CSV table of C-alpha atoms in Angstrom, one decimal:
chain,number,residue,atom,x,y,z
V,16,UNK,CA,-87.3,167.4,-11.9
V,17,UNK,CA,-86.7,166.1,-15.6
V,18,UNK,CA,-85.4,162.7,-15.1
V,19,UNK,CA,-83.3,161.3,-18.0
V,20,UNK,CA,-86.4,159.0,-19.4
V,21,UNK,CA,-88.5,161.2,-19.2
V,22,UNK,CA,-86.4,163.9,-21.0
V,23,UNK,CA,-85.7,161.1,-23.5
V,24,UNK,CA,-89.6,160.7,-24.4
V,25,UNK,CA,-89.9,164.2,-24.9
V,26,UNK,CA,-86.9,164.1,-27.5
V,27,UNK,CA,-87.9,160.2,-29.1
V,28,UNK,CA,-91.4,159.5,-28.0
V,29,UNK,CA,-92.2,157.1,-31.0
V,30,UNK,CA,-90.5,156.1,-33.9
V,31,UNK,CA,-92.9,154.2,-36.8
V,32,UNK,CA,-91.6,151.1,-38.7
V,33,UNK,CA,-103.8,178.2,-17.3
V,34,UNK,CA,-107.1,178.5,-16.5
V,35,UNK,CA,-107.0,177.7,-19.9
V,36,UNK,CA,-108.9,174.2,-20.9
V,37,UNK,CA,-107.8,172.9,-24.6
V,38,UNK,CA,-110.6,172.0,-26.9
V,39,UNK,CA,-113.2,171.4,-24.5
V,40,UNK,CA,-115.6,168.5,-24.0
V,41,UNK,CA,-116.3,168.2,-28.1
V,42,UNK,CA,-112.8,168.1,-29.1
V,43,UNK,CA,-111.4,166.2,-25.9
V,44,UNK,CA,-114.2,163.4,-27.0
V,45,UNK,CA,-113.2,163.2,-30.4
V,46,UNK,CA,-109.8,162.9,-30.2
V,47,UNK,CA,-110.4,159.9,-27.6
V,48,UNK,CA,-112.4,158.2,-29.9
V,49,UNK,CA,-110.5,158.7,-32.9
V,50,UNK,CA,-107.9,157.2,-31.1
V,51,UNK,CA,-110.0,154.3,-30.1
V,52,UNK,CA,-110.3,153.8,-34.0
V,53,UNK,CA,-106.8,152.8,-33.8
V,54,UNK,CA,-106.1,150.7,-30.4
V,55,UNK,CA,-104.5,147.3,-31.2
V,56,UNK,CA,-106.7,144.6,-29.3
V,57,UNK,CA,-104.2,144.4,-26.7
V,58,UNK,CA,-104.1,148.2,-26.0
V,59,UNK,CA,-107.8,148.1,-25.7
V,60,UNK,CA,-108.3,145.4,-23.3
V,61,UNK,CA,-105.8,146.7,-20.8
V,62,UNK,CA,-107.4,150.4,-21.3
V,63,UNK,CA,-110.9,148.3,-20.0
V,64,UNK,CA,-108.8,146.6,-17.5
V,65,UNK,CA,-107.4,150.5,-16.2
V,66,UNK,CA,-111.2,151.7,-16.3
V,67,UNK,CA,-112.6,149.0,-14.5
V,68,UNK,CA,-113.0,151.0,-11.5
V,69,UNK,CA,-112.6,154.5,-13.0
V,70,UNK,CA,-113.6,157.1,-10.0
V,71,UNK,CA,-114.9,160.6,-10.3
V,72,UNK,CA,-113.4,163.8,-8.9
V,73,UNK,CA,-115.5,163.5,-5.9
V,74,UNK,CA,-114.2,160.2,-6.0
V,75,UNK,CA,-117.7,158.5,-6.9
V,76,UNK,CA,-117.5,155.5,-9.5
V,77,UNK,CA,-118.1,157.4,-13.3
V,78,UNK,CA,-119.2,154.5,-14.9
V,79,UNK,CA,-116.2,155.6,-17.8
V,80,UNK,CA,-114.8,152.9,-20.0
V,81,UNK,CA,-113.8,154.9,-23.1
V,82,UNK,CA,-111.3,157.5,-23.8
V,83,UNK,CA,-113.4,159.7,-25.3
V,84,UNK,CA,-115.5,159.4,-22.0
V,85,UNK,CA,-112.3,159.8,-20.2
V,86,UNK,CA,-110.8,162.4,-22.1
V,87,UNK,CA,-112.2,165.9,-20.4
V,88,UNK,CA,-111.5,164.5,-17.0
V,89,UNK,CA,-108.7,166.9,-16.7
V,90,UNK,CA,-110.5,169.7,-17.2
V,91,UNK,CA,-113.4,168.5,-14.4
V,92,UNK,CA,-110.9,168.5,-11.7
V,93,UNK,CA,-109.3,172.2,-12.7
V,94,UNK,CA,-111.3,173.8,-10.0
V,95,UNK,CA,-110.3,171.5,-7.3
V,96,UNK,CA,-107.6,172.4,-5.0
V,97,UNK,CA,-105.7,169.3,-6.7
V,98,UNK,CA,-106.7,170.5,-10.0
V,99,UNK,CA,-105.4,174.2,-9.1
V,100,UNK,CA,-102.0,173.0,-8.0
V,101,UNK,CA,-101.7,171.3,-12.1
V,102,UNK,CA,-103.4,174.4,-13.7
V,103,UNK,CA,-99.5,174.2,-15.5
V,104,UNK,CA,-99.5,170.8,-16.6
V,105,UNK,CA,-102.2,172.1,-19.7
V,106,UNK,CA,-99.5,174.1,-22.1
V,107,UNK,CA,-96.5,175.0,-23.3
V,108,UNK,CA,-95.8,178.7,-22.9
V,109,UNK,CA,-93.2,178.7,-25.6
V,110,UNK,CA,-92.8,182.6,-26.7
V,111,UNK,CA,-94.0,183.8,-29.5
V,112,UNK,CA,-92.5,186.8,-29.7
V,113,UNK,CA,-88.7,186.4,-28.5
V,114,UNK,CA,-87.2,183.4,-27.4
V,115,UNK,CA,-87.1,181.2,-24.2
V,116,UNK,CA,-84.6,178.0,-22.7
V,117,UNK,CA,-87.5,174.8,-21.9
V,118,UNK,CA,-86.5,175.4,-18.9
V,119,UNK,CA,-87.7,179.0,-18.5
V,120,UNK,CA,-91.4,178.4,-19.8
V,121,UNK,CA,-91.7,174.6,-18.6
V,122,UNK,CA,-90.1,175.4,-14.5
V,123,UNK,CA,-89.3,172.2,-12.9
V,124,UNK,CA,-91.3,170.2,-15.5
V,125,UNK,CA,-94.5,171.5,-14.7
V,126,UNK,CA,-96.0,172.0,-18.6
V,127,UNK,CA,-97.8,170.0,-20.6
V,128,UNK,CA,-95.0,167.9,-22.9
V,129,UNK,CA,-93.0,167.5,-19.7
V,130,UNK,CA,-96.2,165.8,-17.8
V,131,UNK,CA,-96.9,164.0,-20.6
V,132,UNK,CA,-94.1,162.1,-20.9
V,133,UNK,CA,-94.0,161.7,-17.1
V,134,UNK,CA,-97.4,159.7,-17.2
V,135,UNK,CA,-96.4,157.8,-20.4
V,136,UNK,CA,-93.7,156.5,-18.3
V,137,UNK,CA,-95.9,155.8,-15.3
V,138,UNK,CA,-98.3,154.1,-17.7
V,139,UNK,CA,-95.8,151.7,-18.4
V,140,UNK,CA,-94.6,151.1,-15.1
V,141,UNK,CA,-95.6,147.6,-14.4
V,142,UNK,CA,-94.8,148.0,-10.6
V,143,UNK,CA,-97.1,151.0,-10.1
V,144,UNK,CA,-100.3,150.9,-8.7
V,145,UNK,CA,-103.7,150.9,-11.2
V,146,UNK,CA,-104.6,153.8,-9.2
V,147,UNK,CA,-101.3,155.5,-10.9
V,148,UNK,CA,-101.8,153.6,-14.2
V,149,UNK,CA,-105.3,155.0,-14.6
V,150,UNK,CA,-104.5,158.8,-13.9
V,151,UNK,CA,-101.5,158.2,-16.1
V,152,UNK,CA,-103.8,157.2,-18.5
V,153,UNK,CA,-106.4,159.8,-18.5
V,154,UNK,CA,-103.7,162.2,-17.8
V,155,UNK,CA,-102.2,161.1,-21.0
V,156,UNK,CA,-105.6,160.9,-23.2
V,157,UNK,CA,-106.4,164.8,-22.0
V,158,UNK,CA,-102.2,166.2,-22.6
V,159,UNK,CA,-102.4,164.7,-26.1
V,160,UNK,CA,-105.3,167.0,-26.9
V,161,UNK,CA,-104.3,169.3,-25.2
V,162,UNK,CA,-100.7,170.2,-26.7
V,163,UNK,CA,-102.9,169.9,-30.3
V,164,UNK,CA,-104.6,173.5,-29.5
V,165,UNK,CA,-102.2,175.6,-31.0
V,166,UNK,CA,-102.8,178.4,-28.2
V,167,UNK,CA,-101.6,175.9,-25.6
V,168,UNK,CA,-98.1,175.8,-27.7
V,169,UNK,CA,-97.5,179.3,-27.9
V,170,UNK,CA,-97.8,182.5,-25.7
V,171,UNK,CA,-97.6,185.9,-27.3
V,172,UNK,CA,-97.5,188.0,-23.9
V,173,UNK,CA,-101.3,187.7,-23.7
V,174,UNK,CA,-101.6,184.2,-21.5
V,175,UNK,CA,-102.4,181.9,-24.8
V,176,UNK,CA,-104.7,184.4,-26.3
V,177,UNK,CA,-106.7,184.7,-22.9
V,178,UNK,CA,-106.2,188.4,-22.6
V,179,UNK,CA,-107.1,189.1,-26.6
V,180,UNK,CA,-110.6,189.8,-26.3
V,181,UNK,CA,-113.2,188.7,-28.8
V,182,UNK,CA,-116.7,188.9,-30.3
V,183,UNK,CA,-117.4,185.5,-32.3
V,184,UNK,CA,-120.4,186.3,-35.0
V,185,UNK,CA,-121.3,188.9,-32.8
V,186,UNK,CA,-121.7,187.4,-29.6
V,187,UNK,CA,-119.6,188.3,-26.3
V,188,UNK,CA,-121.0,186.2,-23.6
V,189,UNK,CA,-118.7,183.0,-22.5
V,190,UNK,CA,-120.6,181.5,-19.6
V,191,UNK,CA,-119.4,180.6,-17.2
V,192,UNK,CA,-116.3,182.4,-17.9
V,193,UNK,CA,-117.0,186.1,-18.8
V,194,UNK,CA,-116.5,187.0,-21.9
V,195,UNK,CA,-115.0,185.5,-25.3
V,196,UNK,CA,-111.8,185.6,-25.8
V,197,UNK,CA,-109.2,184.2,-28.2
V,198,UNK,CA,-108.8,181.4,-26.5
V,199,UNK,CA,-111.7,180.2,-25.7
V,200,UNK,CA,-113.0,180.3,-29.3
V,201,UNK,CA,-110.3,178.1,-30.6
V,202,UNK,CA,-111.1,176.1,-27.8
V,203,UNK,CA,-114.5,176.0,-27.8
V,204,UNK,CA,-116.8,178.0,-29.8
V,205,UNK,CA,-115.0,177.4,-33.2
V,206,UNK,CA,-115.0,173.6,-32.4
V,207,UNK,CA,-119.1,173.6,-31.9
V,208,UNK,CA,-119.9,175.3,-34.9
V,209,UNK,CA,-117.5,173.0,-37.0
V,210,UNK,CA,-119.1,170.1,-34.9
V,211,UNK,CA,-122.8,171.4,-36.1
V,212,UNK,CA,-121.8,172.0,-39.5
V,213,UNK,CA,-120.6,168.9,-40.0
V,214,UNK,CA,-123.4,166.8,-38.5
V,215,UNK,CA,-122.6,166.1,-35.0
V,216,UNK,CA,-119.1,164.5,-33.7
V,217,UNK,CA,-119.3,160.9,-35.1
V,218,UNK,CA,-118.9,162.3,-38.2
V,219,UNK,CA,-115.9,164.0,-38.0
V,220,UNK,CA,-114.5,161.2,-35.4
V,221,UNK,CA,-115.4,158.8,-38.4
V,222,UNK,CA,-114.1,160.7,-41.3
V,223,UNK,CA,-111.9,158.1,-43.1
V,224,UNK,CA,-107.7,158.4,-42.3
V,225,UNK,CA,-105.5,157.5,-45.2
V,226,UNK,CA,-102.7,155.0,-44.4
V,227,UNK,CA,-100.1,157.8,-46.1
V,228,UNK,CA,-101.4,160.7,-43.4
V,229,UNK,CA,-101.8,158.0,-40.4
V,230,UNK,CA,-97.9,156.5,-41.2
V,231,UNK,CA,-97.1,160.7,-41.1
V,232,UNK,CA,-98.8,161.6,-38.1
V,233,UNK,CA,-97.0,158.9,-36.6
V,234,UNK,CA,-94.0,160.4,-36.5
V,235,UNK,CA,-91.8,162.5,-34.3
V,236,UNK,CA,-92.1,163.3,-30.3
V,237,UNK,CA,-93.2,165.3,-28.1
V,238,UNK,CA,-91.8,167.8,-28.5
V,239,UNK,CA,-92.1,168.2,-32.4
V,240,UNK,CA,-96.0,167.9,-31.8
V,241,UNK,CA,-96.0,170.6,-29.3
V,242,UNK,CA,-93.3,172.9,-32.1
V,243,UNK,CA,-96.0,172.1,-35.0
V,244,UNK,CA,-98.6,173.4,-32.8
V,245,UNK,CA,-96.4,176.5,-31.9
V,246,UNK,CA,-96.2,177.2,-35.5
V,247,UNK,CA,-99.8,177.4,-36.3
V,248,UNK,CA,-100.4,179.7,-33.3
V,249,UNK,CA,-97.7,182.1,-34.8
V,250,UNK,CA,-98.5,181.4,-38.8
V,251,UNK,CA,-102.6,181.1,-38.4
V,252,UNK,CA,-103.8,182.4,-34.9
V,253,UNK,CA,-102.7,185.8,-35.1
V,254,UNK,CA,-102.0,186.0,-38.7
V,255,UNK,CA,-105.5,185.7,-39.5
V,256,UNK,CA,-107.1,188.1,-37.1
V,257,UNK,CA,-108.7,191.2,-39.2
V,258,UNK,CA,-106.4,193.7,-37.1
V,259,UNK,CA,-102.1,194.5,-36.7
V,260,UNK,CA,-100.8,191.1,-34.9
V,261,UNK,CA,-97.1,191.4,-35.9
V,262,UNK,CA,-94.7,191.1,-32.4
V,263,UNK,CA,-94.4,195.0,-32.1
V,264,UNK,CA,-98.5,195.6,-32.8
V,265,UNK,CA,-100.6,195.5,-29.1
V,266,UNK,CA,-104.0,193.5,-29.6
V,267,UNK,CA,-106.6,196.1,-27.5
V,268,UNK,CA,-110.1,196.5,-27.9
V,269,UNK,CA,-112.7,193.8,-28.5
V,270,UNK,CA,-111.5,192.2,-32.1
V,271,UNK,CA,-114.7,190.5,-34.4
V,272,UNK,CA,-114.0,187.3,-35.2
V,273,UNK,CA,-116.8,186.4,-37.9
V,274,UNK,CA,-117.3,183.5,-40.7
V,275,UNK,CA,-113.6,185.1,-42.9
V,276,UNK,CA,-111.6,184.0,-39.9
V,277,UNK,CA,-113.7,181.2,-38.6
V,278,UNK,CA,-113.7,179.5,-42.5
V,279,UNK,CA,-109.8,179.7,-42.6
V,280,UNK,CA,-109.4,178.5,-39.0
V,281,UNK,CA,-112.1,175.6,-39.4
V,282,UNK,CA,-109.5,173.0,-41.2
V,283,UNK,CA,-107.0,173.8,-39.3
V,284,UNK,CA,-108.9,172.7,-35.8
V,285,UNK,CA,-110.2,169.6,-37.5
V,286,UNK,CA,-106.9,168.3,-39.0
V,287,UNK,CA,-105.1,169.2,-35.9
V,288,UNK,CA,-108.0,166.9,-33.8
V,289,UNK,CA,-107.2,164.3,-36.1
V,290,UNK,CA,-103.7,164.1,-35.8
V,291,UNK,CA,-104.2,163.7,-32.1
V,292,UNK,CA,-106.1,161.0,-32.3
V,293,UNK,CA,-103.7,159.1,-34.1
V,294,UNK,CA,-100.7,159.9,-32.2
V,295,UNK,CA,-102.6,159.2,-29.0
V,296,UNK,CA,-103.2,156.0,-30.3
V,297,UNK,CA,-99.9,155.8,-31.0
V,298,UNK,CA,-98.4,156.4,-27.9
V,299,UNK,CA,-101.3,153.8,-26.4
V,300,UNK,CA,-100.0,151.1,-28.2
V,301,UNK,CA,-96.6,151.6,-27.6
V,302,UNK,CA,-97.0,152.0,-23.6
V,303,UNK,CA,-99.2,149.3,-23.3
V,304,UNK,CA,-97.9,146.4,-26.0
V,305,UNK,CA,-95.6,145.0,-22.7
């Protein structure tokens, strides 16, 4: 159930003066600590304060006092019988081919901008416990990421580009997953080699952010995040794949993904990390200025 503040973060969330896994433990990372980058000193103290006691899955202490090393915790629970039961909570399956009401591809709120805005509003909920809080808040540091990966903004028919099967520079082995698919290269394997060619994370995480593309990042909700995503799955995913991938074209076979797609992809993945970081930052400060 949608209630009406929660529907109203989704619509206004700030306003400046599957077993699919988003990103994965690179790109969860970097947007966390981009976003630490940006933490007004207040924010940051009460994000120690909420990680004071941060626990494990298995409920041991992690020893986590950064969101970057809070930021994959999400995706370390997804095989757990809790985890299972929030496998949802990772995307937006907004159609790519056709169209859809929220409310057909987000069921009872259970997609990513709808819990998302739900643990911004427990975040900020004074009166609930830090046990909350702190899920809310490494709910909220993994969802940001997450709705940044284009493929968990847009379905084509094909689960997020899970059924599209890949080779990426000639490999097909995806341990411990099978085999590569389009998903898991955006997620993953496009991410490490932009991480390697670049010098390892604290480079890109460090790259300086002008004050003109931090003020426009800013901007918009929810839901305008997760539609700007949609559009680069439907205008760069696809598009750019070396085969058919109009609505009325089937993707079948294995499809090579090699350095022509992977050099047109790279900025993409790096500005859209980025911009995550900011916003998360964003929405950090704002929930935690009371």
């Amino acid at each position: 159930m949608l209630t009406p503040r929660i529907l109203a973060a989704l619509l206004v969330l700030v306003a400046p003066a599957r077993a699919a896994l988003a990103w994965g433990p690179e790109g969860h990372r970097m947007v966390g600590d981009i976003a630490t980058r940006f933490l007004t000193p207040k924010a940051n103290a009460r994000i120690l304060e909420l990680l004071a006691n941060d626990r494990l899955a298995d409920g041991q202490p992690s020893g986590r006092r950064t969101l970057g090393e809070i930021a994959y915790w999400a995706d370390e629970i997804k095989d757990t019988d809790w985890g299972k039961r929030r496998s949802s909570w990772h995307y937006d399956d907004v159609p790519l081919c056709g169209t859809k009401a929220y409310g057909e591809y987000c069921r009872n709120g259970r997609c990513a901008s709808a819990q998302l805005a739900r643990h911004i509003e427990i975040l900020t909920a004074e009166d609930a416990s830090r046990r909350r809080r702190n899920e809310a808040l490494k709910w909220i540091v993994h969802l940001v990421g997450d709705i940044h990966q284009p493929l968990h903004a847009g379905n084509r028919g094909d689960r997020g580009g899970n059924r599209v099967q890949v080779s990426f520079f000639g490999e097909r082995d995806n341990p411990p997953y099978g085999s590569i698919n389009l998903h898991a290269i955006w997620d993953v394997h496009m991410v490490r080699r932009l991480v390697s060619e670049r010098g390892g994370e604290r480079a890109i995480v460090s790259t300086p952010i002008s004050e003109d593309d931090r003020d426009a990042w800013e901007k918009g909700s929810i839901l305008d995040w997760i539609g700007e995503s949609h559009r680069l799955a439907k205008d760069v995913v696809y598009p750019l794949l070396p085969v058919p991938s109009a609505c009325s074209n089937k993707i079948a076979g294995v499809v090579a993904i090699d350095q022509g797609y992977y050099s047109r992809a790279a900025p993409y993945i790096e500005i859209q990390i980025r911009k995550a970081g900011v916003r998360l930052a964003r929405v950090l400060n704002d929930a935690l200025a009371r």
